[in-house]
Amino acid sequence: MIKYQDVAVSFGKFNALHDVNFEIKPGDFLHIVGPNGSGKTTLVKLLVGLLKPTEGVISLKNVTMGYLPQKLNTKANLPMMVREVIYSGFKKQKLIPSSTECELIRFWLEKMEIPQLFNESMMHLSGGQQQRVFLIRALIAEPELLILDEPTSALDPSFREKFYQLLYELQQKKNMTIIHVTHDLTDAVKDDCLTMYVDQTIKFFGPYRDYHEFEHRGHSHD
């Protein structure tokens, strides 16, 4: 589904990434870790088309994609309603959502444990609530490829485990391919998931069960 070949990214004299090579197959669940400033976000911005590589080739099959960026558009004066933000994640939109679409929005709000926010303004939501709304927006159309850049940064710890369980259900039942950038693998990871350690280049790429040995050789993530 995805192939990076000798990919590099430079900003002036700063080399953000170099010699990046890996492949992702349909249905894979990849966790990307690494220190601050290591190029994790740059790597996924290349995939969604927000950046172009300075060198190398990125091959991506024509798939539907859901993307949750690290920095959300959560301006204090954002006038949109919760239901409107989520509706913008549908593949096709009309002036007014259908009753079926509204039911689906309510279903996901319930799944994210914020059913009361359907008619709320985004202006009145906490950071954690806004993050859940944007998560639903990324998930609502059941994309074939889901890219999440630190999706739990504003979520309370009690909900994170439920959220990751939801992701694994989508991977297993829908064969969704998931790329997940994180600082903390503790809540998220299962042994058969892929793990990538990035620090300007890929230092490790493989199953999580093999990642322990890499960590024990002196590498750690923030």
PDB file of C-alpha atoms in Angstrom:
ATOM      1  CA  MET A   1       0.000   0.000   0.000  1.00  0.00           C
ATOM      2  CA  ILE A   2       2.819   2.436   0.926  1.00  0.00           C
ATOM      3  CA  LYS A   3       6.467   2.416  -0.101  1.00  0.00           C
ATOM      4  CA  TYR A   4       9.196   4.929   0.793  1.00  0.00           C
ATOM      5  CA  GLN A   5      12.352   4.646  -1.342  1.00  0.00           C
ATOM      6  CA  ASP A   6      15.469   6.608  -0.337  1.00  0.00           C
ATOM      7  CA  VAL A   7      13.336   9.487   0.947  1.00  0.00           C
ATOM      8  CA  ALA A   8      14.995  12.613   2.348  1.00  0.00           C
ATOM      9  CA  VAL A   9      13.638  15.981   3.462  1.00  0.00           C
ATOM     10  CA  SER A  10      15.706  19.119   3.949  1.00  0.00           C
ATOM     11  CA  PHE A  11      14.716  22.580   5.134  1.00  0.00           C
ATOM     12  CA  GLY A  12      17.594  24.762   3.961  1.00  0.00           C
ATOM     13  CA  LYS A  13      20.712  23.254   5.515  1.00  0.00           C
ATOM     14  CA  PHE A  14      18.736  21.222   8.055  1.00  0.00           C
ATOM     15  CA  ASN A  15      18.222  17.561   7.123  1.00  0.00           C
ATOM     16  CA  ALA A  16      14.962  16.516   8.764  1.00  0.00           C
ATOM     17  CA  LEU A  17      15.001  12.999   7.272  1.00  0.00           C
ATOM     18  CA  HIS A  18      17.410  10.975   5.177  1.00  0.00           C
ATOM     19  CA  ASP A  19      17.660   7.444   3.757  1.00  0.00           C
ATOM     20  CA  VAL A  20      14.085   6.508   4.705  1.00  0.00           C
ATOM     21  CA  ASN A  21      13.056   3.125   3.283  1.00  0.00           C
ATOM     22  CA  PHE A  22      10.082   1.001   4.344  1.00  0.00           C
ATOM     23  CA  GLU A  23       6.877  -0.637   3.108  1.00  0.00           C
ATOM     24  CA  ILE A  24       3.414  -0.890   4.661  1.00  0.00           C
ATOM     25  CA  LYS A  25       0.902  -3.538   3.600  1.00  0.00           C
ATOM     26  CA  PRO A  26      -2.917  -3.278   3.783  1.00  0.00           C
ATOM     27  CA  GLY A  27      -4.143  -4.010   7.320  1.00  0.00           C
ATOM     28  CA  ASP A  28      -0.848  -3.180   9.029  1.00  0.00           C
ATOM     29  CA  PHE A  29      -0.835  -1.266  12.336  1.00  0.00           C
ATOM     30  CA  LEU A  30       2.338   0.834  12.597  1.00  0.00           C
ATOM     31  CA  HIS A  31       3.432   2.768  15.696  1.00  0.00           C
ATOM     32  CA  ILE A  32       6.033   5.477  15.022  1.00  0.00           C
ATOM     33  CA  VAL A  33       8.176   6.614  17.969  1.00  0.00           C
ATOM     34  CA  GLY A  34      11.297   8.705  18.432  1.00  0.00           C
ATOM     35  CA  PRO A  35      12.613  11.731  20.318  1.00  0.00           C
ATOM     36  CA  ASN A  36      11.269  15.260  19.904  1.00  0.00           C
ATOM     37  CA  GLY A  37      12.370  16.775  16.604  1.00  0.00           C
ATOM     38  CA  SER A  38      13.271  13.370  15.158  1.00  0.00           C
ATOM     39  CA  GLY A  39      11.156  13.725  12.006  1.00  0.00           C
ATOM     40  CA  LYS A  40       8.079  11.679  12.973  1.00  0.00           C
ATOM     41  CA  THR A  41       5.569  14.350  11.959  1.00  0.00           C
ATOM     42  CA  THR A  42       7.577  15.190   8.843  1.00  0.00           C
ATOM     43  CA  LEU A  43       7.373  11.536   7.808  1.00  0.00           C
ATOM     44  CA  VAL A  44       3.551  11.460   7.967  1.00  0.00           C
ATOM     45  CA  LYS A  45       3.154  14.920   6.402  1.00  0.00           C
ATOM     46  CA  LEU A  46       4.919  13.484   3.358  1.00  0.00           C
ATOM     47  CA  LEU A  47       2.326  10.733   3.223  1.00  0.00           C
ATOM     48  CA  VAL A  48      -0.703  13.044   3.307  1.00  0.00           C
ATOM     49  CA  GLY A  49       0.818  15.453   0.783  1.00  0.00           C
ATOM     50  CA  LEU A  50       1.534  18.384   3.097  1.00  0.00           C
ATOM     51  CA  LEU A  51       5.256  18.127   2.277  1.00  0.00           C
ATOM     52  CA  LYS A  52       7.214  16.912  -0.725  1.00  0.00           C
ATOM     53  CA  PRO A  53      10.414  14.897  -0.395  1.00  0.00           C
ATOM     54  CA  THR A  54      13.680  16.614  -1.287  1.00  0.00           C
ATOM     55  CA  GLU A  55      14.917  13.274  -2.564  1.00  0.00           C
ATOM     56  CA  GLY A  56      13.459   9.843  -3.142  1.00  0.00           C
ATOM     57  CA  VAL A  57      10.062   8.446  -4.088  1.00  0.00           C
ATOM     58  CA  ILE A  58       6.897   7.768  -2.071  1.00  0.00           C
ATOM     59  CA  SER A  59       4.441   5.310  -3.625  1.00  0.00           C
ATOM     60  CA  LEU A  60       0.886   5.240  -2.269  1.00  0.00           C
ATOM     61  CA  LYS A  61      -1.991   3.243  -3.696  1.00  0.00           C
ATOM     62  CA  ASN A  62      -5.181   5.169  -4.375  1.00  0.00           C
ATOM     63  CA  VAL A  63      -6.983   4.730  -1.037  1.00  0.00           C
ATOM     64  CA  THR A  64      -9.381   6.721   1.105  1.00  0.00           C
ATOM     65  CA  MET A  65      -7.508   8.417   3.927  1.00  0.00           C
ATOM     66  CA  GLY A  66      -8.344   9.821   7.343  1.00  0.00           C
ATOM     67  CA  TYR A  67      -5.814  12.130   8.992  1.00  0.00           C
ATOM     68  CA  LEU A  68      -5.571  13.660  12.443  1.00  0.00           C
ATOM     69  CA  PRO A  69      -2.704  16.185  12.599  1.00  0.00           C
ATOM     70  CA  GLN A  70      -0.664  16.824  15.705  1.00  0.00           C
ATOM     71  CA  LYS A  71      -1.746  20.458  15.907  1.00  0.00           C
ATOM     72  CA  LEU A  72      -5.489  20.813  15.613  1.00  0.00           C
ATOM     73  CA  ASN A  73      -7.380  23.796  14.282  1.00  0.00           C
ATOM     74  CA  THR A  74      -8.861  24.623  17.682  1.00  0.00           C
ATOM     75  CA  LYS A  75      -9.056  28.405  17.581  1.00  0.00           C
ATOM     76  CA  ALA A  76     -11.034  29.938  20.410  1.00  0.00           C
ATOM     77  CA  ASN A  77     -13.380  31.635  17.947  1.00  0.00           C
ATOM     78  CA  LEU A  78     -14.110  28.513  15.869  1.00  0.00           C
ATOM     79  CA  PRO A  79     -17.844  29.001  15.226  1.00  0.00           C
ATOM     80  CA  MET A  80     -18.685  25.522  13.918  1.00  0.00           C
ATOM     81  CA  MET A  81     -20.920  23.102  15.757  1.00  0.00           C
ATOM     82  CA  VAL A  82     -19.650  19.654  16.734  1.00  0.00           C
ATOM     83  CA  ARG A  83     -21.989  17.920  14.287  1.00  0.00           C
ATOM     84  CA  GLU A  84     -20.772  20.200  11.464  1.00  0.00           C
ATOM     85  CA  VAL A  85     -17.102  19.437  12.126  1.00  0.00           C
ATOM     86  CA  ILE A  86     -17.779  15.704  12.117  1.00  0.00           C
ATOM     87  CA  TYR A  87     -19.988  15.929   9.018  1.00  0.00           C
ATOM     88  CA  SER A  88     -17.111  17.519   7.112  1.00  0.00           C
ATOM     89  CA  GLY A  89     -15.353  14.154   7.397  1.00  0.00           C
ATOM     90  CA  PHE A  90     -17.945  12.372   5.237  1.00  0.00           C
ATOM     91  CA  LYS A  91     -16.906  11.509   1.687  1.00  0.00           C
ATOM     92  CA  LYS A  92     -19.863  13.417   0.239  1.00  0.00           C
ATOM     93  CA  GLN A  93     -21.703  16.241   1.956  1.00  0.00           C
ATOM     94  CA  LYS A  94     -24.976  18.047   1.314  1.00  0.00           C
ATOM     95  CA  LEU A  95     -26.257  21.293   2.747  1.00  0.00           C
ATOM     96  CA  ILE A  96     -28.035  19.400   5.540  1.00  0.00           C
ATOM     97  CA  PRO A  97     -27.030  15.936   6.848  1.00  0.00           C
ATOM     98  CA  SER A  98     -29.586  13.160   6.406  1.00  0.00           C
ATOM     99  CA  SER A  99     -31.185  11.479   9.398  1.00  0.00           C
ATOM    100  CA  THR A 100     -29.029   8.403   8.726  1.00  0.00           C
ATOM    101  CA  GLU A 101     -25.884  10.528   8.764  1.00  0.00           C
ATOM    102  CA  CYS A 102     -26.971  12.238  11.991  1.00  0.00           C
ATOM    103  CA  GLU A 103     -27.553   8.821  13.548  1.00  0.00           C
ATOM    104  CA  LEU A 104     -24.031   7.786  12.561  1.00  0.00           C
ATOM    105  CA  ILE A 105     -22.605  10.974  14.080  1.00  0.00           C
ATOM    106  CA  ARG A 106     -24.516  10.296  17.304  1.00  0.00           C
ATOM    107  CA  PHE A 107     -23.286   6.676  17.278  1.00  0.00           C
ATOM    108  CA  TRP A 108     -19.645   7.828  17.162  1.00  0.00           C
ATOM    109  CA  LEU A 109     -20.190  10.509  19.795  1.00  0.00           C
ATOM    110  CA  GLU A 110     -21.572   7.769  22.044  1.00  0.00           C
ATOM    111  CA  LYS A 111     -18.564   5.546  21.265  1.00  0.00           C
ATOM    112  CA  MET A 112     -16.251   8.427  22.222  1.00  0.00           C
ATOM    113  CA  GLU A 113     -18.279   8.984  25.409  1.00  0.00           C
ATOM    114  CA  ILE A 114     -19.355  12.540  24.499  1.00  0.00           C
ATOM    115  CA  PRO A 115     -22.985  12.042  23.291  1.00  0.00           C
ATOM    116  CA  GLN A 116     -24.086  15.320  24.853  1.00  0.00           C
ATOM    117  CA  LEU A 117     -21.960  17.387  22.452  1.00  0.00           C
ATOM    118  CA  PHE A 118     -23.975  16.858  19.244  1.00  0.00           C
ATOM    119  CA  ASN A 119     -25.415  20.403  19.260  1.00  0.00           C
ATOM    120  CA  GLU A 120     -22.526  22.106  21.080  1.00  0.00           C
ATOM    121  CA  SER A 121     -20.273  24.767  19.603  1.00  0.00           C
ATOM    122  CA  MET A 122     -16.592  23.850  19.248  1.00  0.00           C
ATOM    123  CA  MET A 123     -15.824  27.120  21.073  1.00  0.00           C
ATOM    124  CA  HIS A 124     -17.196  25.713  24.326  1.00  0.00           C
ATOM    125  CA  LEU A 125     -15.276  22.419  24.329  1.00  0.00           C
ATOM    126  CA  SER A 126     -12.214  21.491  26.347  1.00  0.00           C
ATOM    127  CA  GLY A 127      -9.029  20.431  24.536  1.00  0.00           C
ATOM    128  CA  GLY A 128      -9.747  16.778  25.212  1.00  0.00           C
ATOM    129  CA  GLN A 129     -13.316  17.064  23.916  1.00  0.00           C
ATOM    130  CA  GLN A 130     -12.136  18.825  20.768  1.00  0.00           C
ATOM    131  CA  GLN A 131      -9.596  16.087  20.177  1.00  0.00           C
ATOM    132  CA  ARG A 132     -12.304  13.426  20.406  1.00  0.00           C
ATOM    133  CA  VAL A 133     -14.439  15.354  17.893  1.00  0.00           C
ATOM    134  CA  PHE A 134     -11.551  15.558  15.424  1.00  0.00           C
ATOM    135  CA  LEU A 135     -10.875  11.849  15.978  1.00  0.00           C
ATOM    136  CA  ILE A 136     -14.461  11.076  14.994  1.00  0.00           C
ATOM    137  CA  ARG A 137     -14.064  13.289  11.934  1.00  0.00           C
ATOM    138  CA  ALA A 138     -11.034  11.236  10.860  1.00  0.00           C
ATOM    139  CA  LEU A 139     -12.870   7.932  11.473  1.00  0.00           C
ATOM    140  CA  ILE A 140     -16.425   8.681  10.330  1.00  0.00           C
ATOM    141  CA  ALA A 141     -16.003   7.604   6.694  1.00  0.00           C
ATOM    142  CA  GLU A 142     -14.141   4.413   7.681  1.00  0.00           C
ATOM    143  CA  PRO A 143     -11.043   5.212   5.597  1.00  0.00           C
ATOM    144  CA  GLU A 144      -8.816   2.471   4.261  1.00  0.00           C
ATOM    145  CA  LEU A 145      -5.780   4.301   5.672  1.00  0.00           C
ATOM    146  CA  LEU A 146      -5.920   6.132   9.010  1.00  0.00           C
ATOM    147  CA  ILE A 147      -3.017   8.409  10.024  1.00  0.00           C
ATOM    148  CA  LEU A 148      -2.952   9.703  13.605  1.00  0.00           C
ATOM    149  CA  ASP A 149      -0.244  12.074  14.851  1.00  0.00           C
ATOM    150  CA  GLU A 150      -0.241  11.872  18.660  1.00  0.00           C
ATOM    151  CA  PRO A 151      -4.029  11.422  18.851  1.00  0.00           C
ATOM    152  CA  THR A 152      -4.216  10.983  22.638  1.00  0.00           C
ATOM    153  CA  SER A 153      -2.170  14.011  23.729  1.00  0.00           C
ATOM    154  CA  ALA A 154      -5.228  15.736  25.229  1.00  0.00           C
ATOM    155  CA  LEU A 155      -7.218  12.625  26.178  1.00  0.00           C
ATOM    156  CA  ASP A 156      -7.557  11.623  29.797  1.00  0.00           C
ATOM    157  CA  PRO A 157      -5.728   8.373  30.664  1.00  0.00           C
ATOM    158  CA  SER A 158      -8.948   6.543  31.532  1.00  0.00           C
ATOM    159  CA  PHE A 159     -10.198   6.900  27.948  1.00  0.00           C
ATOM    160  CA  ARG A 160      -6.939   6.131  26.117  1.00  0.00           C
ATOM    161  CA  GLU A 161      -7.171   2.368  26.600  1.00  0.00           C
ATOM    162  CA  LYS A 162     -10.730   2.350  25.207  1.00  0.00           C
ATOM    163  CA  PHE A 163      -9.609   4.446  22.260  1.00  0.00           C
ATOM    164  CA  TYR A 164      -6.779   2.066  21.357  1.00  0.00           C
ATOM    165  CA  GLN A 165      -9.110  -0.890  21.705  1.00  0.00           C
ATOM    166  CA  LEU A 166     -11.397   0.827  19.187  1.00  0.00           C
ATOM    167  CA  LEU A 167      -8.482   1.225  16.763  1.00  0.00           C
ATOM    168  CA  TYR A 168      -7.607  -2.472  17.021  1.00  0.00           C
ATOM    169  CA  GLU A 169     -11.245  -3.379  16.344  1.00  0.00           C
ATOM    170  CA  LEU A 170     -11.214  -1.243  13.193  1.00  0.00           C
ATOM    171  CA  GLN A 171      -7.972  -2.852  12.072  1.00  0.00           C
ATOM    172  CA  GLN A 172      -9.277  -6.378  12.654  1.00  0.00           C
ATOM    173  CA  LYS A 173     -12.890  -6.001  11.453  1.00  0.00           C
ATOM    174  CA  LYS A 174     -12.433  -3.464   8.645  1.00  0.00           C
ATOM    175  CA  ASN A 175      -8.849  -4.360   7.669  1.00  0.00           C
ATOM    176  CA  MET A 176      -8.028  -0.684   8.183  1.00  0.00           C
ATOM    177  CA  THR A 177      -4.370   0.281   7.811  1.00  0.00           C
ATOM    178  CA  ILE A 178      -3.328   2.489  10.735  1.00  0.00           C
ATOM    179  CA  ILE A 179      -0.240   4.657  11.174  1.00  0.00           C
ATOM    180  CA  HIS A 180       0.062   6.038  14.681  1.00  0.00           C
ATOM    181  CA  VAL A 181       2.664   8.553  15.866  1.00  0.00           C
ATOM    182  CA  THR A 182       3.107   8.478  19.629  1.00  0.00           C
ATOM    183  CA  HIS A 183       5.435   9.358  22.494  1.00  0.00           C
ATOM    184  CA  ASP A 184       4.165   6.513  24.644  1.00  0.00           C
ATOM    185  CA  LEU A 185       3.748   2.911  23.541  1.00  0.00           C
ATOM    186  CA  THR A 186       2.571   1.775  26.977  1.00  0.00           C
ATOM    187  CA  ASP A 187      -1.179   1.886  26.319  1.00  0.00           C
ATOM    188  CA  ALA A 188      -1.143   1.382  22.586  1.00  0.00           C
ATOM    189  CA  VAL A 189       0.954  -1.532  21.523  1.00  0.00           C
ATOM    190  CA  LYS A 190       0.445  -5.229  20.888  1.00  0.00           C
ATOM    191  CA  ASP A 191       3.233  -7.689  20.099  1.00  0.00           C
ATOM    192  CA  ASP A 192       2.185  -8.271  16.483  1.00  0.00           C
ATOM    193  CA  CYS A 193       2.059  -4.552  15.619  1.00  0.00           C
ATOM    194  CA  LEU A 194       4.815  -2.914  13.621  1.00  0.00           C
ATOM    195  CA  THR A 195       7.031  -0.387  15.392  1.00  0.00           C
ATOM    196  CA  MET A 196       9.284   2.211  13.824  1.00  0.00           C
ATOM    197  CA  TYR A 197      11.905   4.239  15.687  1.00  0.00           C
ATOM    198  CA  VAL A 198      12.771   7.426  13.805  1.00  0.00           C
ATOM    199  CA  ASP A 199      15.656   9.767  14.519  1.00  0.00           C
ATOM    200  CA  GLN A 200      16.303  11.585  11.227  1.00  0.00           C
ATOM    201  CA  THR A 201      16.415   8.129   9.673  1.00  0.00           C
ATOM    202  CA  ILE A 202      14.832   4.780  10.549  1.00  0.00           C
ATOM    203  CA  LYS A 203      16.796   3.153  13.365  1.00  0.00           C
ATOM    204  CA  PHE A 204      14.344   0.272  13.841  1.00  0.00           C
ATOM    205  CA  PHE A 205      11.432  -1.134  11.834  1.00  0.00           C
ATOM    206  CA  GLY A 206       9.770  -4.422  12.666  1.00  0.00           C
ATOM    207  CA  PRO A 207       7.347  -6.240  15.011  1.00  0.00           C
ATOM    208  CA  TYR A 208       7.017  -4.814  18.516  1.00  0.00           C
ATOM    209  CA  ARG A 209       8.143  -8.100  20.051  1.00  0.00           C
ATOM    210  CA  ASP A 210      11.569  -7.448  18.461  1.00  0.00           C
ATOM    211  CA  TYR A 211      11.608  -3.805  19.541  1.00  0.00           C
ATOM    212  CA  HIS A 212      12.470  -4.689  23.154  1.00  0.00           C
ATOM    213  CA  GLU A 213      15.932  -5.864  22.116  1.00  0.00           C
ATOM    214  CA  PHE A 214      16.493  -2.594  20.237  1.00  0.00           C
ATOM    215  CA  GLU A 215      15.480  -0.601  23.337  1.00  0.00           C
ATOM    216  CA  HIS A 216      17.785  -2.631  25.547  1.00  0.00           C
ATOM    217  CA  ARG A 217      20.727  -1.733  23.338  1.00  0.00           C
ATOM    218  CA  GLY A 218      20.421   1.817  24.639  1.00  0.00           C
ATOM    219  CA  HIS A 219      17.643   3.474  22.671  1.00  0.00           C
ATOM    220  CA  SER A 220      14.546   4.929  24.258  1.00  0.00           C
ATOM    221  CA  HIS A 221      11.642   7.132  23.199  1.00  0.00           C
ATOM    222  CA  ASP A 222      10.243  10.245  24.880  1.00  0.00           C
TER     223      ASP A 222
END
